[in-house]
Short mmCIF file of C-alpha atoms in Angstrom, two decimals:
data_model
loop_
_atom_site.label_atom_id
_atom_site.label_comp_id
_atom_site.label_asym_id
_atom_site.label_seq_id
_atom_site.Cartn_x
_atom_site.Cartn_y
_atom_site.Cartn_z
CA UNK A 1 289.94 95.39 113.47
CA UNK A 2 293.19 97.02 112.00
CA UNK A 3 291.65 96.27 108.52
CA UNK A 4 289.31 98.34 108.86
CA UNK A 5 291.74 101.27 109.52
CA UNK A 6 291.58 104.00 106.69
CA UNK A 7 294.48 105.69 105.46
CA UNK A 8 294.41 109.57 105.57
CA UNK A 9 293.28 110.47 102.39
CA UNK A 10 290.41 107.60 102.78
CA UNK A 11 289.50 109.45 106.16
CA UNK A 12 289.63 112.78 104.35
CA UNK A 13 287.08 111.06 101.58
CA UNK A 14 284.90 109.78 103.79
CA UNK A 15 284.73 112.83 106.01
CA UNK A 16 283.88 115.10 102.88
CA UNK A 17 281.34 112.66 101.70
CA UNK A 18 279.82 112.13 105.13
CA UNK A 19 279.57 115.74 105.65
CA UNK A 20 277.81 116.09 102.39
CA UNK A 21 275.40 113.10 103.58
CA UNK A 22 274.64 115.59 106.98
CA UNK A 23 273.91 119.01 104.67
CA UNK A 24 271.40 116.96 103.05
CA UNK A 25 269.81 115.41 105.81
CA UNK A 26 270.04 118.67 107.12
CA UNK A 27 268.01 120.30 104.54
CA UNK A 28 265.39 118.00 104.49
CA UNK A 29 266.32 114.91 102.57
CA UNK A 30 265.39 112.21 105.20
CA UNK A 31 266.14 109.27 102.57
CA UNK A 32 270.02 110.54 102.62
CA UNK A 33 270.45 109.76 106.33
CA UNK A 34 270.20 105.72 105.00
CA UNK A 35 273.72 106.61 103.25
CA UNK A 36 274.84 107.05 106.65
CA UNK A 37 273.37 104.30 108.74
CA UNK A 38 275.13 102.08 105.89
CA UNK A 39 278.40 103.78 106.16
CA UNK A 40 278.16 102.77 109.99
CA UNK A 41 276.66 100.40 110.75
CA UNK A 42 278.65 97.78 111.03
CA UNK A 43 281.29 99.63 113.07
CA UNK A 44 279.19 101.12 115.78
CA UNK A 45 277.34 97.75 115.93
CA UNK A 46 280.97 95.94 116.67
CA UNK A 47 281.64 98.42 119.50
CA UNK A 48 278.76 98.03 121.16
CA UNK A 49 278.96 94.20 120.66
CA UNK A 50 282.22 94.01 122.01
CA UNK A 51 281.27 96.37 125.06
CA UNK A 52 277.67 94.20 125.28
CA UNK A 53 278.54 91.06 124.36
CA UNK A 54 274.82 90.49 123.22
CA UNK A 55 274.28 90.41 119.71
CA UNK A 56 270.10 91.34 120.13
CA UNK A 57 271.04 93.67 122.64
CA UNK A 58 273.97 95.45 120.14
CA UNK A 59 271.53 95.52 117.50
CA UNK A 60 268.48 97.34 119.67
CA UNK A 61 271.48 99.90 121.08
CA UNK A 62 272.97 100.54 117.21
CA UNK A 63 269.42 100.97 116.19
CA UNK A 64 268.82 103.50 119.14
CA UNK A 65 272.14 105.48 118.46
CA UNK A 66 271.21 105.88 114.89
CA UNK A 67 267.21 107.54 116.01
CA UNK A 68 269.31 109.81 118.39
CA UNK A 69 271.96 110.83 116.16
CA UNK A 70 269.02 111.87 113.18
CA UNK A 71 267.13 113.23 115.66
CA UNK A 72 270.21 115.57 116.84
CA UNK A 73 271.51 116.39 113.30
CA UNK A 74 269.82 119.53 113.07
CA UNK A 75 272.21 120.98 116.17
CA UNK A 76 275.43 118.87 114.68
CA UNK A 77 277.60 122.21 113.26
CA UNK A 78 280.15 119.31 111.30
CA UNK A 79 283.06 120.66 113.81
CA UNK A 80 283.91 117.14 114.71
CA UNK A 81 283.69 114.51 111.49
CA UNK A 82 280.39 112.79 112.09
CA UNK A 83 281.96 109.22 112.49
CA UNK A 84 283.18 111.07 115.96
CA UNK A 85 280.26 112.46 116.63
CA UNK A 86 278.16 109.03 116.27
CA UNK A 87 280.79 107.32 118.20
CA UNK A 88 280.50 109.65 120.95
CA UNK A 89 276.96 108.82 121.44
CA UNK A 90 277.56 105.46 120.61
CA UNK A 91 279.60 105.49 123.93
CA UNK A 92 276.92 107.66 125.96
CA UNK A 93 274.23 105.01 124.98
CA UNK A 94 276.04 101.57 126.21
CA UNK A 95 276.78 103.67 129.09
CA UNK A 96 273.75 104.29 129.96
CA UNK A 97 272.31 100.74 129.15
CA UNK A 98 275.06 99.39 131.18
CA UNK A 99 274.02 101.71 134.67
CA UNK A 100 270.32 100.92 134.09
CA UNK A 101 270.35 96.84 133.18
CA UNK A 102 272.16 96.36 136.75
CA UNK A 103 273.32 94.07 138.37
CA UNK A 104 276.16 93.45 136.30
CA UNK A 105 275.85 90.10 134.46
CA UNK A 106 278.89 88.53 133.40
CA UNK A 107 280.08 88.36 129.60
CA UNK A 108 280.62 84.71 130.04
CA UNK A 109 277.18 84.27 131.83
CA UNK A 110 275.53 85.84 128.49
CA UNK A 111 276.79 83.37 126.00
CA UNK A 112 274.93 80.47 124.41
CA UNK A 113 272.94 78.00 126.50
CA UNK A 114 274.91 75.41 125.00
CA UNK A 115 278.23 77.22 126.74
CA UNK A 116 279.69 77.48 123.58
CA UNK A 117 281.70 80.59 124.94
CA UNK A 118 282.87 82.34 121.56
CA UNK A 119 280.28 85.30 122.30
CA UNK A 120 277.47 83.75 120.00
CA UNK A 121 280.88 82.76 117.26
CA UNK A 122 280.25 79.24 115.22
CA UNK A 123 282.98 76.72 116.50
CA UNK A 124 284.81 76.72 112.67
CA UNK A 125 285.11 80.48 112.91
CA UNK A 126 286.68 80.63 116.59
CA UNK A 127 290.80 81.43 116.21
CA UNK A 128 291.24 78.81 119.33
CA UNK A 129 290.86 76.01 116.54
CA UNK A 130 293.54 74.69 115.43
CA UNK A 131 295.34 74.65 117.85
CA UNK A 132 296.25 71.71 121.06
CA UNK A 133 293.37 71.06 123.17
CA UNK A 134 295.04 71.86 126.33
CA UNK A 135 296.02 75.40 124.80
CA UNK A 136 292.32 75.48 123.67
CA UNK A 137 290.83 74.96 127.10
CA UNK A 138 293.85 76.72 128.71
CA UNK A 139 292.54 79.92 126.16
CA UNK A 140 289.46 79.40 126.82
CA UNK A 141 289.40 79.31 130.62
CA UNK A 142 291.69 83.01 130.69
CA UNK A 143 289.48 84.44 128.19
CA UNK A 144 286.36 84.11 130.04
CA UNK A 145 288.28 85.53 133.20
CA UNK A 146 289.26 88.24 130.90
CA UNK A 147 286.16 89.01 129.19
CA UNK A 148 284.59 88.61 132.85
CA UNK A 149 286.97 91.03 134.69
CA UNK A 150 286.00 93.59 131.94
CA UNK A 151 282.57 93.36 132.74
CA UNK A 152 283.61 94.24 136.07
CA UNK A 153 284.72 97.69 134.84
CA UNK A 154 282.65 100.76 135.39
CA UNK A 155 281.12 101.79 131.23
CA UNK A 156 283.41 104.35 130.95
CA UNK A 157 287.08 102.16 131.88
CA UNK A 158 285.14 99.71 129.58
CA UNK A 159 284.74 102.19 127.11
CA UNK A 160 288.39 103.23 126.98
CA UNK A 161 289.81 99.98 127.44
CA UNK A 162 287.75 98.66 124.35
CA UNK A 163 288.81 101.44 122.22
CA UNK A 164 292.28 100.77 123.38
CA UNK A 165 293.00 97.34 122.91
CA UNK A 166 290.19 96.42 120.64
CA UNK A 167 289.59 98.84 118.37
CA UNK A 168 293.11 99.81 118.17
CA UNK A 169 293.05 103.56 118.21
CA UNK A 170 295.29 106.07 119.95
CA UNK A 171 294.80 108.04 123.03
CA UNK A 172 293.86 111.38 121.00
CA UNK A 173 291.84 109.00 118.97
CA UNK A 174 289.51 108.39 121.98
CA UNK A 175 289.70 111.54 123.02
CA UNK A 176 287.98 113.11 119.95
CA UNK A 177 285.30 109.73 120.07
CA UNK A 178 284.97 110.02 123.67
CA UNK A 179 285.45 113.79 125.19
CA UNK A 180 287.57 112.75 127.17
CA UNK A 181 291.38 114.72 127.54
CA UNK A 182 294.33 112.78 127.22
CA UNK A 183 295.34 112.79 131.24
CA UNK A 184 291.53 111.42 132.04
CA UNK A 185 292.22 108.38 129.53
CA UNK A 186 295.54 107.46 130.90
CA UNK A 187 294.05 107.46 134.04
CA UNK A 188 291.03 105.11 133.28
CA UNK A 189 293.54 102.98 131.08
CA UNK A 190 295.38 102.94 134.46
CA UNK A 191 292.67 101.46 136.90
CA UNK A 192 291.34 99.53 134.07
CA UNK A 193 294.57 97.84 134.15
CA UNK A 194 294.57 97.79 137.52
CA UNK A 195 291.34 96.36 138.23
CA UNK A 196 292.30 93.64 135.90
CA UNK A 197 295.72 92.87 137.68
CA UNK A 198 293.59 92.32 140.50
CA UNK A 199 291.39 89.68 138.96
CA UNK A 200 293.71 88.02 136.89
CA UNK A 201 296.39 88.11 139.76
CA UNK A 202 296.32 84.22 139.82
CA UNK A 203 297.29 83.98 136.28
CA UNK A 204 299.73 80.90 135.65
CA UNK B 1 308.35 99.82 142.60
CA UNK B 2 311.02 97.51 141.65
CA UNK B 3 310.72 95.28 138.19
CA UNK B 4 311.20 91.19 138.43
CA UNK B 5 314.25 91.74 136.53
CA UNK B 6 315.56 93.71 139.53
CA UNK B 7 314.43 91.32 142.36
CA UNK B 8 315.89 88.60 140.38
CA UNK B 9 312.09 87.00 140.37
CA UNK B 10 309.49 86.41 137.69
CA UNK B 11 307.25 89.08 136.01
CA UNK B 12 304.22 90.14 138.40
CA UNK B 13 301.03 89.76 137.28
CA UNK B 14 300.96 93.46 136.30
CA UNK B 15 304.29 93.64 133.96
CA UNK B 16 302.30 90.50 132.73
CA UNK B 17 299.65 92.63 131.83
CA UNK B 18 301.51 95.56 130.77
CA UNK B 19 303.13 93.16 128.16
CA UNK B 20 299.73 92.70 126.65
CA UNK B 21 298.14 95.86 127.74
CA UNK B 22 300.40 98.29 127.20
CA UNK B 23 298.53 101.88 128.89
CA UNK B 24 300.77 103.87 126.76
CA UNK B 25 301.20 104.61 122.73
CA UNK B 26 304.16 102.82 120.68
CA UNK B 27 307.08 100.21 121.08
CA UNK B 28 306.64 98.83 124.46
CA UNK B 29 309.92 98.02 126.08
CA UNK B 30 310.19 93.90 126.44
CA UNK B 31 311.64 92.69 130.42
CA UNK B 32 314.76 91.76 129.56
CA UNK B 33 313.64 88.48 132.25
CA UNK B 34 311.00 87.47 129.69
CA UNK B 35 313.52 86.35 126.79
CA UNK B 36 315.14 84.08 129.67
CA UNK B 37 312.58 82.70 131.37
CA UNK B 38 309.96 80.13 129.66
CA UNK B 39 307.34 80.09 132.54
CA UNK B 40 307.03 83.47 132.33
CA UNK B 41 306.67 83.84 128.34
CA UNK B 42 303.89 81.16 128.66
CA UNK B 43 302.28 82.92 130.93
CA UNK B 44 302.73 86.28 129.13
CA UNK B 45 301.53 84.09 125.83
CA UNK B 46 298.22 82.60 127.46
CA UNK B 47 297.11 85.99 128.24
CA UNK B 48 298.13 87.22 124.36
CA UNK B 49 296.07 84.50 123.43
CA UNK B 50 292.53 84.62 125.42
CA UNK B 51 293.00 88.24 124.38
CA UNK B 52 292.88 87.39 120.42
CA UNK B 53 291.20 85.16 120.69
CA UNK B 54 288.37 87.24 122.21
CA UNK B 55 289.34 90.27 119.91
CA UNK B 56 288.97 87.36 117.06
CA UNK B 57 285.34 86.20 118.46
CA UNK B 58 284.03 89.42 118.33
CA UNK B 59 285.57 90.66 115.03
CA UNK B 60 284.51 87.75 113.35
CA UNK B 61 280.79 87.40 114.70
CA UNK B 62 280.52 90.87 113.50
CA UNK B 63 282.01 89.82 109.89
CA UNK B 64 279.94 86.43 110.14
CA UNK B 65 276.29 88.36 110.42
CA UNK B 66 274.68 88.20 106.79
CA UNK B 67 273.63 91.16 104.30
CA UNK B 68 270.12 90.88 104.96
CA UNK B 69 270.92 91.45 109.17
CA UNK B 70 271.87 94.68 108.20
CA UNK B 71 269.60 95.63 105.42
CA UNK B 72 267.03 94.87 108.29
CA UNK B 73 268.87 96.90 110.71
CA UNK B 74 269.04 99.92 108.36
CA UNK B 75 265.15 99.55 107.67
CA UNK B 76 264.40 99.58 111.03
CA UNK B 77 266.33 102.77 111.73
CA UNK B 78 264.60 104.31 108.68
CA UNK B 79 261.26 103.81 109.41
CA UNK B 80 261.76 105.05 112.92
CA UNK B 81 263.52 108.24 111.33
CA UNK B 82 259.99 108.28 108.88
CA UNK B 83 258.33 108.46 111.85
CA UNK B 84 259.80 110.89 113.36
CA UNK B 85 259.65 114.10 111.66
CA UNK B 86 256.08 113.96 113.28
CA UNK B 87 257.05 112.73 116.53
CA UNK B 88 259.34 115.75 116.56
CA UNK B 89 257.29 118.96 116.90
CA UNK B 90 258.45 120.68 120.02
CA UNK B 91 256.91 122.52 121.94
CA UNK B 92 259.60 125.44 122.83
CA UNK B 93 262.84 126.10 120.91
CA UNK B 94 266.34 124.13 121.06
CA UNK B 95 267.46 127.96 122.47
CA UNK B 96 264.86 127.64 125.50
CA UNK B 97 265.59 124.09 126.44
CA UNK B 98 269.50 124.77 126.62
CA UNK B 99 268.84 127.33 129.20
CA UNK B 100 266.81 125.62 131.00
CA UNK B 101 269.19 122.41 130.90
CA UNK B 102 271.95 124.85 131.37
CA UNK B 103 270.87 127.53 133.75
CA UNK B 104 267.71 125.93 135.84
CA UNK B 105 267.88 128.53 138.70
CA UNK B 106 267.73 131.57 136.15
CA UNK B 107 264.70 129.44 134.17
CA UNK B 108 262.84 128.36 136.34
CA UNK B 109 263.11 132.13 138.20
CA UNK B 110 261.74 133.59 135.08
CA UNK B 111 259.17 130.85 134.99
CA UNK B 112 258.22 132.02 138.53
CA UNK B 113 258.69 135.66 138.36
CA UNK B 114 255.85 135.38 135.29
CA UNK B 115 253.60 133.46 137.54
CA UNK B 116 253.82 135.78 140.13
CA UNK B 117 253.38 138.66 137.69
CA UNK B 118 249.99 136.93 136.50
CA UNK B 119 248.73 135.91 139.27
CA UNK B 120 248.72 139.46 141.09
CA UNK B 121 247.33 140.82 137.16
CA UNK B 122 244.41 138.35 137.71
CA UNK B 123 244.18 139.98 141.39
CA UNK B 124 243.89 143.73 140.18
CA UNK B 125 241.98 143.30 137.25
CA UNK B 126 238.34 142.18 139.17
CA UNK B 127 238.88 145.31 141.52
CA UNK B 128 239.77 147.80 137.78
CA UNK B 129 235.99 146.37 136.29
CA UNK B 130 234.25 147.36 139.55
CA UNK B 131 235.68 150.90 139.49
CA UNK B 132 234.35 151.13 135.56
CA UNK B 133 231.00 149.79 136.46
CA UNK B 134 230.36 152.06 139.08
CA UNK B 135 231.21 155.25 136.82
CA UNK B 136 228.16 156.66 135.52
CA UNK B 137 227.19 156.65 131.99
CA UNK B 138 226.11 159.73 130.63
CA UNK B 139 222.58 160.20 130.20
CA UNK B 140 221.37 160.93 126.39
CA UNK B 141 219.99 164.61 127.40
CA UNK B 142 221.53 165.78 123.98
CA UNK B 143 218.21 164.52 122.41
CA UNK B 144 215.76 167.53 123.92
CA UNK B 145 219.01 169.84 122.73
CA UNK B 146 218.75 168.59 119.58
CA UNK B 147 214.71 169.32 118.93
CA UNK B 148 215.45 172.86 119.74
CA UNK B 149 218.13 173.82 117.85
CA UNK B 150 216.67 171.98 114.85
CA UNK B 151 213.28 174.10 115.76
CA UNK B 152 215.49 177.51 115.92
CA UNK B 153 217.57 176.31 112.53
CA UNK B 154 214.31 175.64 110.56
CA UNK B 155 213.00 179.37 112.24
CA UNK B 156 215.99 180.99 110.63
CA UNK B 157 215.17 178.83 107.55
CA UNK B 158 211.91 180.24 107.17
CA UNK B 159 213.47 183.92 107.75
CA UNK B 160 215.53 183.91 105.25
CA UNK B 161 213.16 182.63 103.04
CA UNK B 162 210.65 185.27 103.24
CA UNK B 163 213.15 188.61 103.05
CA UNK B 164 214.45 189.63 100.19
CA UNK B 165 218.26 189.19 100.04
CA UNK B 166 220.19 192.25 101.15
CA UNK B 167 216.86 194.66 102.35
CA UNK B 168 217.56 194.83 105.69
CA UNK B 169 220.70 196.44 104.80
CA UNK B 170 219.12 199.31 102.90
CA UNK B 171 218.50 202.61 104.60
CA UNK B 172 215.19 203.52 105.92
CA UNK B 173 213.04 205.02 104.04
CA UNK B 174 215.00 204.36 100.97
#
């Protein structure tokens, strides 16, 4: 995930070239909004994978945040860069799938039938090969627990904890994608972390 | 709380995790216990590991998906967005639907205060016709008026007619 991190004057590019992407969407020119969706895509459809953990369900929910973010353009005033803005209601959306498809169902329970347990991953691509079999089960077996005790989070501990730990970014970094202030993602980070202690207490 | 190091015991599960999962930004400070102790760095490593490993799945499922996935993906959200210009006539402006999101008791107080306003208009109004139906209507009685001044104008007509101008203001006998 860290390659996809810009440096400032890329950020400052695509900002400025995003922004004049909105104006024109803005003014009319519904074809320009496709500049965006491509621009994005792939990002916003790797969040909510790795929140989701179901690729058909990622794709309906990127599809979805894309029809509400052109249907809200006309309000967006370009205050926040629109990559924060998208990711915001990239966040709002999995939240809200997330409260209305419970129960819960476990990230491990939503992998192949086959059990293949790399989240829908060919075998030759998973970074467990390679390596002893023991280490490979041994992997294996704590990363379902993980991936399981983060289902157990409520959206928005999810949310942060992905952004944290997956995506890679800083605390004000979620805070500008999230709207959340600095002391209310410390504390999720907190009984994220805590909820996880608790289910991976057995650990050895 | 006191740290393994302290107690002389191995890391608990949650320095464990805070070894992997650091909650705050930056360098995160290494238990001096875990350079010393081999159970614990394995057990510190197997949870470094799943978590790659998982960061690794879903990173590289993402990367794995072809072009044409998401030249699909982009035509579907563009022929939704084609479709929605139409779909998107509202009926009352982004201005009324914030205050109505954003002030319900003041809205929907208005929204009442109108009904109430019509309602007792559709009350008075019956009662306002009956009053101007029972006025009476004038009766055309200028019409007999009118035959006899046009009878006395035509008189004066005919007057006028038969003197000579100015002889009536002659003296007499002159």
């Amino acid at each position: 995930m860290k390659g996809d991190v810009k440096t400032p004057a890329e950020q400052q590019t695509s900002r400025e070239r995003d922004h004049e992407v909105v104006l024109k969407v803005q003014a009319g020119d519904v074809e320009a909004f496709e500049a965006l969706v491509k621009s994005h895509q792939k990002r916003i459809f790797r969040l909510v994978y790795t929140l989701l953990r179901d690729a058909t369900e990622a794709d309906c929910v990127t599809q979805d945040v894309f029809i509400k973010a052109f249907k809200a353009l006309k309000d967006f005033k370009g205050e926040a860069a629109f990559e924060s803005w998208i990711t915001r209601i990239t966040i709002n959306t999995v939240r809200d799938r997330v409260r209305r498809r419970k129960p819960v169902v476990s990230f491990s329970e939503m992998g192949n039938a086959d059990d293949d347990d790399t989240g829908g991953l060919p075998r030759h691509l998973d970074p467990a090969d390679g390596t002893s079999p023991e280490r490979d089960a041994m992997s294996r077996d704590i990363r379902r627990r993980l991936t399981d005790a983060l289902a157990s989070l409520s959206p928005r501990q999810r949310a942060v904890f992905v952004m944290k730990h997956y995506e890679e970014k800083t605390i004000p970094e979620i805070g500008t994608e999230t709207g959340l202030d600095e002391g209310t993602i410390k504390s999720h980070l907190f009984r994220a972390g805590r909820k996880l202690r608790a289910l991976l207490e057995d650990l050895r | 709380m006191r740290t393994a190091e302290a107690r002389g015991a191995h890391l608990t599960p949650e320095e464990i995790l805070g070894c992997v999962f650091p909650e705050g930004e930056g360098a995160v400070p290494v238990p001096l216990h875990l350079a010393t102790c081999p159970p614990c760095q394995v057990r510190v490593t197997r949870l470094r590991d799943a978590h790659l490993i998982d960061k690794g799945a879903v990173a590289g499922a993402v990367e794995a998906l072809p072009e044409v996935f998401w030249n699909a993906q982009a035509a579907a959200v563009m022929q939704a967005v084609h479709e929605e210009p139409a779909n998107n006539v509202r009926p009352f402006p982004a201005s009324l639907r914030q205050t109505i999101v954003r002030r319900p008791v003041l809205a929907f107080g208005s929204l009442a205060a109108a009904l109430l306003l019509m309602t007792g208009l559709s009350f008075l109004r019956p009662s306002q016709r009956q009053q101007v139906a029972e006025v009476p209507v004038p009766t055309p009685v200028a019409s007999a008026t009118n035959a006899h001044d046009d009878e006395l104008l035509l008189a004066i007509d005919d007057a006028l007619a038969e003197e000579l101008p100015f002889s009536n203001m002659y003296p007499e006998g002159v």
